[in-house]
Short mmCIF file of C-alpha atoms and ligand atoms in Angstrom, two decimals:
data_model
loop_
_atom_site.label_atom_id
_atom_site.label_comp_id
_atom_site.label_asym_id
_atom_site.label_seq_id
_atom_site.Cartn_x
_atom_site.Cartn_y
_atom_site.Cartn_z
CA MET V 1 -24.06 -1.23 -4.31
CA ASP V 2 -23.03 -0.03 -0.85
CA ILE V 3 -21.73 -2.87 1.26
CA THR V 4 -20.17 -3.19 4.70
CA LEU V 5 -17.70 -5.89 5.59
CA SER V 6 -17.46 -6.64 9.30
CA VAL V 7 -14.87 -9.04 10.63
CA ILE V 8 -15.50 -9.65 14.32
CA LYS V 9 -13.46 -12.25 16.21
CA ALA V 10 -13.11 -13.67 19.67
CA ASP V 11 -11.45 -16.50 21.55
CA VAL V 12 -14.35 -18.21 23.32
CA GLY V 13 -12.46 -21.31 24.37
CA GLY V 14 -9.49 -23.31 23.16
CA TYR V 15 -9.20 -26.90 21.97
CA VAL V 16 -6.70 -28.26 23.09
CA GLY V 17 -5.30 -25.64 25.47
CA HIS V 18 -5.03 -22.44 23.43
CA SER V 19 -4.13 -24.19 20.17
CA SER V 20 -7.35 -24.37 18.16
CA CYS V 21 -11.15 -24.06 17.97
CA HIS V 22 -13.40 -27.07 18.44
CA PRO V 23 -15.49 -27.97 15.35
CA ASP V 24 -18.72 -27.81 17.41
CA VAL V 25 -17.97 -24.18 18.33
CA ILE V 26 -17.42 -23.26 14.68
CA GLN V 27 -20.58 -25.14 13.71
CA LYS V 28 -22.56 -23.15 16.28
CA ALA V 29 -21.22 -19.87 14.83
CA ARG V 30 -22.21 -21.01 11.32
CA GLU V 31 -25.75 -21.86 12.46
CA SER V 32 -26.10 -18.46 14.09
CA LEU V 33 -24.93 -16.52 11.03
CA GLU V 34 -26.96 -18.74 8.68
CA GLY V 35 -30.05 -17.73 10.68
CA ALA V 36 -29.12 -14.06 10.29
CA LYS V 37 -28.67 -14.53 6.55
CA GLU V 38 -32.03 -16.26 6.22
CA GLY V 39 -33.59 -13.44 8.23
CA GLY V 40 -32.12 -10.85 5.85
CA LEU V 41 -29.73 -9.17 8.29
CA LEU V 42 -26.66 -10.49 6.49
CA VAL V 43 -26.17 -10.58 2.74
CA ASP V 44 -23.57 -13.30 3.23
CA TYR V 45 -21.09 -14.64 5.76
CA HIS V 46 -18.10 -16.91 6.20
CA VAL V 47 -17.00 -18.45 9.49
CA THR V 48 -13.45 -19.61 9.96
CA ALA V 49 -10.85 -19.92 12.70
CA CYS V 50 -7.26 -18.94 13.19
CA GLY V 51 -5.82 -20.90 16.09
CA ASP V 52 -8.16 -20.50 19.06
CA ASP V 53 -10.04 -17.51 17.58
CA VAL V 54 -13.47 -17.76 15.92
CA GLN V 55 -13.69 -15.40 12.95
CA LEU V 56 -17.07 -14.03 11.83
CA ILE V 57 -16.76 -12.52 8.35
CA MET V 58 -20.04 -10.73 7.56
CA ALA V 59 -21.24 -8.83 4.49
CA HIS V 60 -24.29 -6.60 5.05
CA GLN V 61 -25.86 -3.22 4.36
CA LYS V 62 -26.23 -1.92 7.91
CA GLY V 63 -23.05 0.22 7.90
CA GLU V 64 -20.16 0.29 10.35
CA ASN V 65 -20.85 0.08 14.09
CA SER V 66 -24.35 -1.28 13.47
CA GLU V 67 -25.94 -2.29 16.75
CA GLN V 68 -27.78 -5.15 15.01
CA ILE V 69 -24.57 -6.59 13.53
CA HIS V 70 -22.58 -6.17 16.73
CA LYS V 71 -25.38 -7.77 18.74
CA LEU V 72 -25.45 -10.68 16.28
CA ALA V 73 -21.69 -11.16 16.79
CA TRP V 74 -21.97 -10.90 20.57
CA ASP V 75 -24.92 -13.31 20.76
CA THR V 76 -23.06 -15.72 18.47
CA PHE V 77 -20.00 -15.65 20.73
CA VAL V 78 -22.23 -16.19 23.80
CA GLU V 79 -23.80 -19.26 22.13
CA CYS V 80 -20.33 -20.50 21.14
CA THR V 81 -19.18 -20.00 24.73
CA ASN V 82 -22.05 -22.19 25.92
CA VAL V 83 -20.84 -24.95 23.59
CA ALA V 84 -17.26 -24.39 24.79
CA ARG V 85 -18.43 -24.65 28.43
CA SER V 86 -20.33 -27.87 27.76
CA LEU V 87 -17.13 -29.39 26.32
CA LYS V 88 -15.07 -27.84 29.15
CA LEU V 89 -12.80 -26.23 26.57
CA HIS V 90 -9.92 -24.18 27.92
CA GLY V 91 -10.69 -20.56 28.79
CA ALA V 92 -14.35 -20.72 27.73
CA GLY V 93 -15.65 -17.19 27.17
CA GLN V 94 -12.12 -15.80 27.50
CA ASP V 95 -12.60 -12.71 25.30
CA LEU V 96 -16.13 -11.80 26.42
CA LEU V 97 -15.17 -9.22 29.01
CA ALA V 98 -18.65 -7.79 29.68
CA ASP V 99 -21.65 -9.53 31.21
CA ALA V 100 -24.19 -8.12 28.78
CA PHE V 101 -24.19 -6.49 25.35
CA SER V 102 -24.50 -2.71 25.37
CA GLY V 103 -24.79 -1.43 21.82
CA ASN V 104 -21.34 -2.11 20.34
CA VAL V 105 -18.82 -4.93 20.84
CA LYS V 106 -15.91 -2.46 20.81
CA GLY V 107 -14.37 -2.34 24.25
CA MET V 108 -16.14 -5.57 25.24
CA GLY V 109 -13.33 -7.96 24.23
CA PRO V 110 -13.91 -9.11 20.63
CA GLY V 111 -11.67 -7.64 17.90
CA VAL V 112 -13.40 -5.64 15.17
CA ALA V 113 -12.44 -4.49 11.67
CA GLU V 114 -15.18 -2.96 9.51
CA MET V 115 -15.27 -1.06 6.24
CA GLN V 116 -18.12 0.37 4.17
CA PHE V 117 -17.65 1.02 0.46
CA THR V 118 -19.33 0.98 -2.90
CA GLU V 119 -18.66 -2.39 -4.47
CA ARG V 120 -16.59 -2.03 -7.65
CA GLU V 121 -17.12 -3.87 -10.94
CA ALA V 122 -14.74 -6.47 -9.49
CA GLU V 123 -14.17 -6.19 -5.74
CA THR V 124 -11.19 -8.19 -4.54
CA ILE V 125 -10.75 -8.52 -0.78
CA VAL V 126 -8.00 -10.06 1.34
CA ILE V 127 -8.72 -10.70 5.02
CA PHE V 128 -5.76 -11.37 7.29
CA MET V 129 -6.34 -13.09 10.62
CA ALA V 130 -3.61 -13.76 13.19
CA ASP V 131 -3.22 -15.81 16.35
CA LYS V 132 -0.82 -15.42 19.29
CA THR V 133 0.05 -11.84 18.55
CA ALA V 134 -0.91 -8.23 19.26
CA SER V 135 -2.74 -5.52 17.36
CA GLY V 136 0.40 -3.72 16.13
CA ALA V 137 1.43 -6.81 14.13
CA TRP V 138 -0.02 -5.28 10.93
CA ASN V 139 2.08 -2.09 11.08
CA LEU V 140 5.06 -3.46 9.19
CA PRO V 141 3.12 -5.31 6.46
CA LEU V 142 0.65 -2.41 5.97
CA TYR V 143 3.58 -0.01 5.61
CA LYS V 144 5.19 -2.27 3.02
CA ILE V 145 1.92 -2.82 1.12
CA PHE V 146 0.90 0.85 0.90
CA ALA V 147 4.14 2.83 1.22
CA ASP V 148 7.15 0.76 0.19
CA PRO V 149 8.00 0.72 -3.55
CA PHE V 150 10.40 -2.16 -2.99
CA ASN V 151 7.33 -4.22 -2.03
CA THR V 152 4.59 -2.63 -4.13
CA ILE V 153 5.80 -1.78 -7.60
CA GLY V 154 2.33 -0.36 -8.37
CA LEU V 155 3.25 2.71 -6.30
CA VAL V 156 5.89 3.40 -8.94
CA ILE V 157 4.40 2.20 -12.25
CA ALA V 158 0.59 2.29 -11.82
CA SER V 159 -0.79 5.81 -12.37
CA ASN V 160 -3.94 5.08 -10.29
CA MET V 161 -1.91 4.63 -7.08
CA HIS V 162 1.11 6.80 -7.83
CA SER V 163 -0.10 9.61 -5.50
CA GLY V 164 0.11 7.27 -2.53
CA PHE V 165 -2.04 6.53 0.49
CA THR V 166 -3.06 8.16 3.77
CA PHE V 167 -2.50 6.26 7.02
CA GLU V 168 -4.71 6.67 10.11
CA ILE V 169 -2.58 5.84 13.15
CA HIS V 170 -3.99 5.24 16.62
CA ASP V 171 -2.15 5.87 19.86
CA LEU V 172 -3.53 2.93 21.84
CA LYS V 173 -2.50 4.29 25.23
CA GLU V 174 -3.59 7.94 24.91
CA HIS V 175 -6.65 7.11 22.74
CA GLN V 176 -5.91 9.66 20.03
CA LYS V 177 -5.39 9.39 16.29
CA ILE V 178 -3.49 11.14 13.52
CA SER V 179 -3.57 10.91 9.70
CA LEU V 180 -0.25 10.97 7.86
CA SER V 181 0.33 11.06 4.14
CA SER V 182 2.63 8.72 2.26
CA PRO V 183 5.12 9.19 0.64
CA GLU V 184 5.66 12.80 1.89
CA GLU V 185 5.47 12.01 5.61
CA ILE V 186 6.86 8.48 5.86
CA TYR V 187 9.81 9.48 8.05
CA ASP V 188 7.43 11.08 10.58
CA MET V 189 5.07 8.13 10.30
CA LEU V 190 7.77 5.55 10.99
CA VAL V 191 8.65 7.27 14.27
CA PHE V 192 5.26 6.09 15.49
CA ILE V 193 4.41 2.88 13.66
CA GLY V 194 7.87 1.44 14.29
CA ALA V 195 6.67 1.16 17.93
CA PRO V 196 3.72 -1.22 17.36
CA GLY V 197 3.18 -1.88 21.07
CA ARG V 198 1.76 1.62 21.34
CA TYR V 199 0.87 2.88 17.85
CA ALA V 200 -1.20 0.85 15.39
CA ILE V 201 -2.28 1.56 11.83
CA LYS V 202 -6.09 1.56 12.06
CA ALA V 203 -6.90 2.37 8.44
CA VAL V 204 -5.40 3.26 5.09
CA TYR V 205 -7.10 5.44 2.43
CA HIS V 206 -6.44 5.93 -1.28
CA LYS V 207 -5.19 9.50 -1.42
CA ASP V 208 -6.67 10.62 -4.77
CA THR V 209 -10.19 9.35 -4.07
CA GLY V 210 -10.32 9.11 -0.27
CA GLU V 211 -11.60 5.54 -0.62
CA ILE V 212 -11.00 3.08 2.20
CA ALA V 213 -8.18 0.66 1.32
CA ALA V 214 -7.52 -1.23 4.56
CA VAL V 215 -8.77 -1.42 8.12
CA SER V 216 -7.50 -3.37 11.09
CA SER V 217 -8.65 -4.31 14.58
CA THR V 218 -6.72 -2.35 17.19
CA GLU V 219 -8.40 -3.51 20.40
CA LYS V 220 -5.78 -4.16 23.06
CA LEU V 221 -7.30 -6.69 25.42
CA SER V 222 -4.92 -5.94 28.25
CA LEU V 223 -5.78 -2.22 28.11
CA ILE V 224 -9.52 -2.96 28.02
CA ALA V 225 -9.47 -5.38 30.93
CA GLY V 226 -6.63 -3.75 32.88
CA ARG V 227 -5.08 -7.18 33.27
CA TYR V 228 -3.96 -10.08 31.09
CA VAL V 229 -6.84 -11.86 29.42
CA GLY V 230 -5.22 -13.16 26.22
CA LYS V 231 -3.51 -11.70 23.19
CA ASP V 232 -5.38 -9.45 20.78
CA ASP V 233 -4.98 -11.80 17.81
CA PRO V 234 -5.86 -9.05 15.34
CA VAL V 235 -7.57 -9.05 11.94
CA CYS V 236 -7.16 -6.79 8.92
CA ILE V 237 -9.27 -6.25 5.77
CA VAL V 238 -7.49 -5.06 2.61
CA ARG V 239 -9.10 -4.09 -0.73
CA SER V 240 -7.13 -5.23 -3.73
CA GLN V 241 -6.54 -4.71 -7.48
CA GLY V 242 -7.18 -1.68 -9.65
CA LYS V 243 -6.37 1.45 -7.64
CA PHE V 244 -5.38 -0.74 -4.69
CA PRO V 245 -2.33 -3.03 -4.49
CA ALA V 246 -2.53 -6.37 -6.30
CA VAL V 247 -3.09 -9.57 -4.33
CA GLY V 248 0.59 -10.44 -4.82
CA GLU V 249 1.68 -7.03 -3.53
CA ILE V 250 -0.58 -7.47 -0.48
CA LEU V 251 0.82 -10.92 0.37
CA GLU V 252 4.46 -10.13 -0.40
CA PRO V 253 5.44 -8.65 3.03
CA PHE V 254 4.71 -12.05 4.58
CA ALA V 255 7.31 -13.72 2.35
CA SER V 256 9.94 -12.32 4.78
CA PRO V 257 8.60 -13.05 8.27
CA HIS V 258 8.83 -10.21 10.78
CA ILE V 259 9.04 -10.47 14.55
CA VAL V 260 5.92 -9.67 16.56
CA GLN V 261 4.83 -9.64 20.19
CA GLY V 262 2.85 -12.59 21.51
CA TRP V 263 3.65 -16.29 21.42
CA MET V 264 3.81 -18.16 24.76
CA ARG V 265 1.81 -16.39 27.50
CA GLY V 266 1.67 -13.28 25.31
CA SER V 267 5.09 -12.42 26.71
CA HIS V 268 7.55 -13.14 23.92
CA HIS V 269 8.81 -11.98 20.58
CA GLY V 270 8.40 -14.48 17.76
CA PRO V 271 8.21 -14.65 13.97
CA LEU V 272 4.80 -14.26 12.30
CA MET V 273 4.45 -17.40 10.17
CA PRO V 274 2.13 -17.24 7.10
CA VAL V 275 0.15 -20.50 6.89
CA ALA V 276 -2.80 -22.23 5.25
CA VAL V 277 -5.94 -22.26 7.41
CA ARG V 278 -5.42 -25.97 8.21
CA ASP V 279 -1.96 -25.10 9.65
CA SER V 280 -3.10 -22.17 11.78
CA ASN V 281 -3.12 -24.06 15.09
CA PRO V 282 -0.04 -22.99 17.05
CA CYS V 283 1.47 -25.84 19.08
CA ARG V 284 5.19 -25.21 19.42
CA PHE V 285 5.68 -23.24 22.65
CA ASP V 286 2.06 -22.15 21.94
CA GLY V 287 3.24 -20.71 18.65
CA PRO V 288 5.02 -19.40 16.79
CA PRO V 289 2.46 -16.68 15.94
CA ARG V 290 0.42 -17.43 12.78
CA VAL V 291 -1.28 -15.44 10.06
CA ILE V 292 -3.81 -16.72 7.54
CA ALA V 293 -5.16 -14.85 4.50
CA ALA V 294 -8.65 -15.45 3.08
CA GLY V 295 -9.29 -14.02 -0.38
CA PHE V 296 -12.78 -13.21 -1.73
CA GLN V 297 -14.41 -11.65 -4.75
CA LEU V 298 -17.58 -9.80 -3.78
CA ALA V 299 -20.64 -10.19 -6.00
CA ASN V 300 -23.40 -7.84 -4.78
CA GLY V 301 -22.29 -8.57 -1.24
CA LYS V 302 -21.96 -12.32 -1.78
CA LEU V 303 -18.61 -13.60 -0.54
CA VAL V 304 -17.28 -15.62 -3.45
CA GLY V 305 -14.57 -17.69 -1.86
CA PRO V 306 -12.52 -17.97 0.21
CA ARG V 307 -9.27 -18.80 -1.45
CA ASP V 308 -6.71 -19.86 1.16
CA LEU V 309 -4.00 -17.50 -0.08
CA PHE V 310 -1.01 -18.70 1.97
CA ASP V 311 -1.73 -22.29 0.87
CA ASP V 312 0.97 -21.78 -1.73
CA PRO V 313 4.39 -23.49 -1.90
CA ALA V 314 5.83 -20.05 -2.71
CA PHE V 315 5.48 -19.33 1.04
CA ASP V 316 7.32 -22.52 2.08
CA GLU V 317 10.59 -20.63 2.37
CA ALA V 318 8.93 -18.01 4.60
CA ARG V 319 7.66 -20.81 6.84
CA HIS V 320 11.12 -22.35 6.90
CA GLN V 321 12.66 -18.98 7.79
CA ALA V 322 10.06 -18.47 10.53
CA ASN V 323 10.99 -21.86 12.02
CA THR V 324 14.68 -20.95 11.93
CA MET V 325 13.91 -17.61 13.58
CA ALA V 326 11.83 -19.45 16.18
CA ASP V 327 14.72 -21.83 16.97
CA PHE V 328 17.09 -18.91 17.28
CA LEU V 329 14.84 -16.95 19.63
CA ARG V 330 13.91 -19.99 21.73
CA ARG V 331 17.57 -20.50 22.62
CA MET V 332 17.34 -17.33 24.71
CA GLY V 333 14.68 -18.87 26.97
CA PRO V 334 13.58 -16.37 29.62
CA PHE V 335 15.95 -13.63 28.43
CA GLU V 336 15.08 -10.51 26.46
CA PRO V 337 14.69 -9.87 23.58
CA HIS V 338 12.93 -13.26 23.27
CA ARG V 339 11.04 -12.43 26.45
CA LEU V 340 9.25 -9.07 26.15
CA PRO V 341 10.46 -6.05 28.10
CA LEU V 342 9.04 -5.90 31.63
CA GLU V 343 6.24 -3.44 30.93
CA GLU V 344 5.02 -5.36 27.84
CA MET V 345 4.71 -8.84 29.38
CA GLU V 346 1.20 -10.23 29.72
CA TYR V 347 2.20 -12.56 32.56
CA THR V 348 4.56 -11.39 35.26
CA THR V 349 5.50 -12.36 38.79
CA MET V 350 7.62 -9.24 39.20
CA PRO V 351 5.47 -7.46 41.83
CA GLU V 352 5.25 -10.47 44.13
CA VAL V 353 8.91 -11.53 43.73
CA ALA V 354 10.13 -7.94 44.16
CA LYS V 355 7.99 -7.61 47.29
CA LYS V 356 9.24 -10.90 48.73
CA LEU V 357 12.88 -9.92 48.21
CA ALA V 358 12.57 -6.19 48.97
CA SER V 359 14.33 -6.43 52.35
CA ARG V 360 17.29 -8.26 50.82
CA PHE V 361 18.15 -5.49 48.34
CA GLN V 362 21.16 -3.49 49.61
CA PRO V 363 22.52 -0.14 48.36
CA ILE V 364 25.46 -0.67 45.96
C1 LIG Z 401 -0.85 -16.86 24.34
C2 LIG Z 401 -1.70 -17.93 24.88
C3 LIG Z 401 -1.06 -19.07 25.59
C4 LIG Z 401 -1.38 -19.03 27.09
C5 LIG Z 401 -0.70 -20.20 27.83
C6 LIG Z 401 -1.09 -20.26 29.29
O1 LIG Z 401 -1.60 -15.85 23.81
O2 LIG Z 401 -2.89 -17.88 24.76
O3 LIG Z 401 0.31 -19.11 25.37
O4 LIG Z 401 -1.00 -17.81 27.63
O5 LIG Z 401 -1.05 -21.43 27.24
O6 LIG Z 401 -2.49 -20.30 29.35
P1 LIG Z 401 -3.34 -20.41 30.71
O7 LIG Z 401 -2.85 -19.33 31.63
O8 LIG Z 401 -4.75 -20.20 30.22
O9 LIG Z 401 -3.11 -21.78 31.25
MG1 LIG Z 402 -6.99 -18.77 23.98
MG1 LIG Z 403 -5.90 -16.64 20.08
#
């Protein structure tokens, strides 16, 4: 059976501040998708939230970039925004950057990750969702999952993934893409993906079969809007088991937290903390950045699940490490590298302060 998974997310208003989603907003999203399921547009759906982002997880047979599915997501976010406005939630409608839907939500604010595939005998799916971070946050974990034998032993000892994977990398500034093959081209690949502010892994393919293995959202809100409107808070879908990495190989990179862009005012570096869904509401200095992982088995497009995969004491040490890293970085206050470099900050007063003080600068 051919099935498409679409994960479309948006921040349509925070409760309280930018820390979480209000239950009424999530309820509205559920009602909207339930209607679409009853009407036959969706095979199944799951609505969840990561921090202040509403996550629409949709299984259907309309293919990627379907106008009907994107319109459903847009209309759902508009209805959720109306609820957010009625409750005077913070930043209601924040990620809806266009006034009206025009065929595809890409470029309109919401983040999108979609993949179409033929459902296997057992189709295991892991969906990562993050808050208070940017679209390049998946580069390091996706590299470890699909290219690093110290993380994924299957690359070494499982014959069905021994040939490796192909990575599709997007240059978010120049709007161009390149495919690079692992393991042969990993040194070339790391030149790019080690700079996640500019280059993001959009998709990963199984090299022997060409099958889609992972896809991420790469929308950069600041580039779409030309000004700060919130962090991207990206999502990523990963297929698992069999010829793809095992669930444990997919989650393992998050056992050693890495540092990502985002956190307070989208202008800091902070550790990405893996958490259970109930703990995904960032409150300390509006952070630190969070990631949740929802696991599903697909049964003819039905989403059997989710299992809350980071709700596991085995990730307690990662959370502890992330808190220690957060303490360490916070001590630097407004100094780099806790604060982002000038050109990466989402909030800045530099132009106005520089203008005010221009006449006082003297040649050295
Ligand atoms: C980061 C984030 C928050 C806000 C901060 C200020 O992605 O969403 O840290 O940037 O709370 O928010 P405003 O400017 O809406 O008061
Ligand atoms: Mg927000
Ligand atoms: Mg958010």
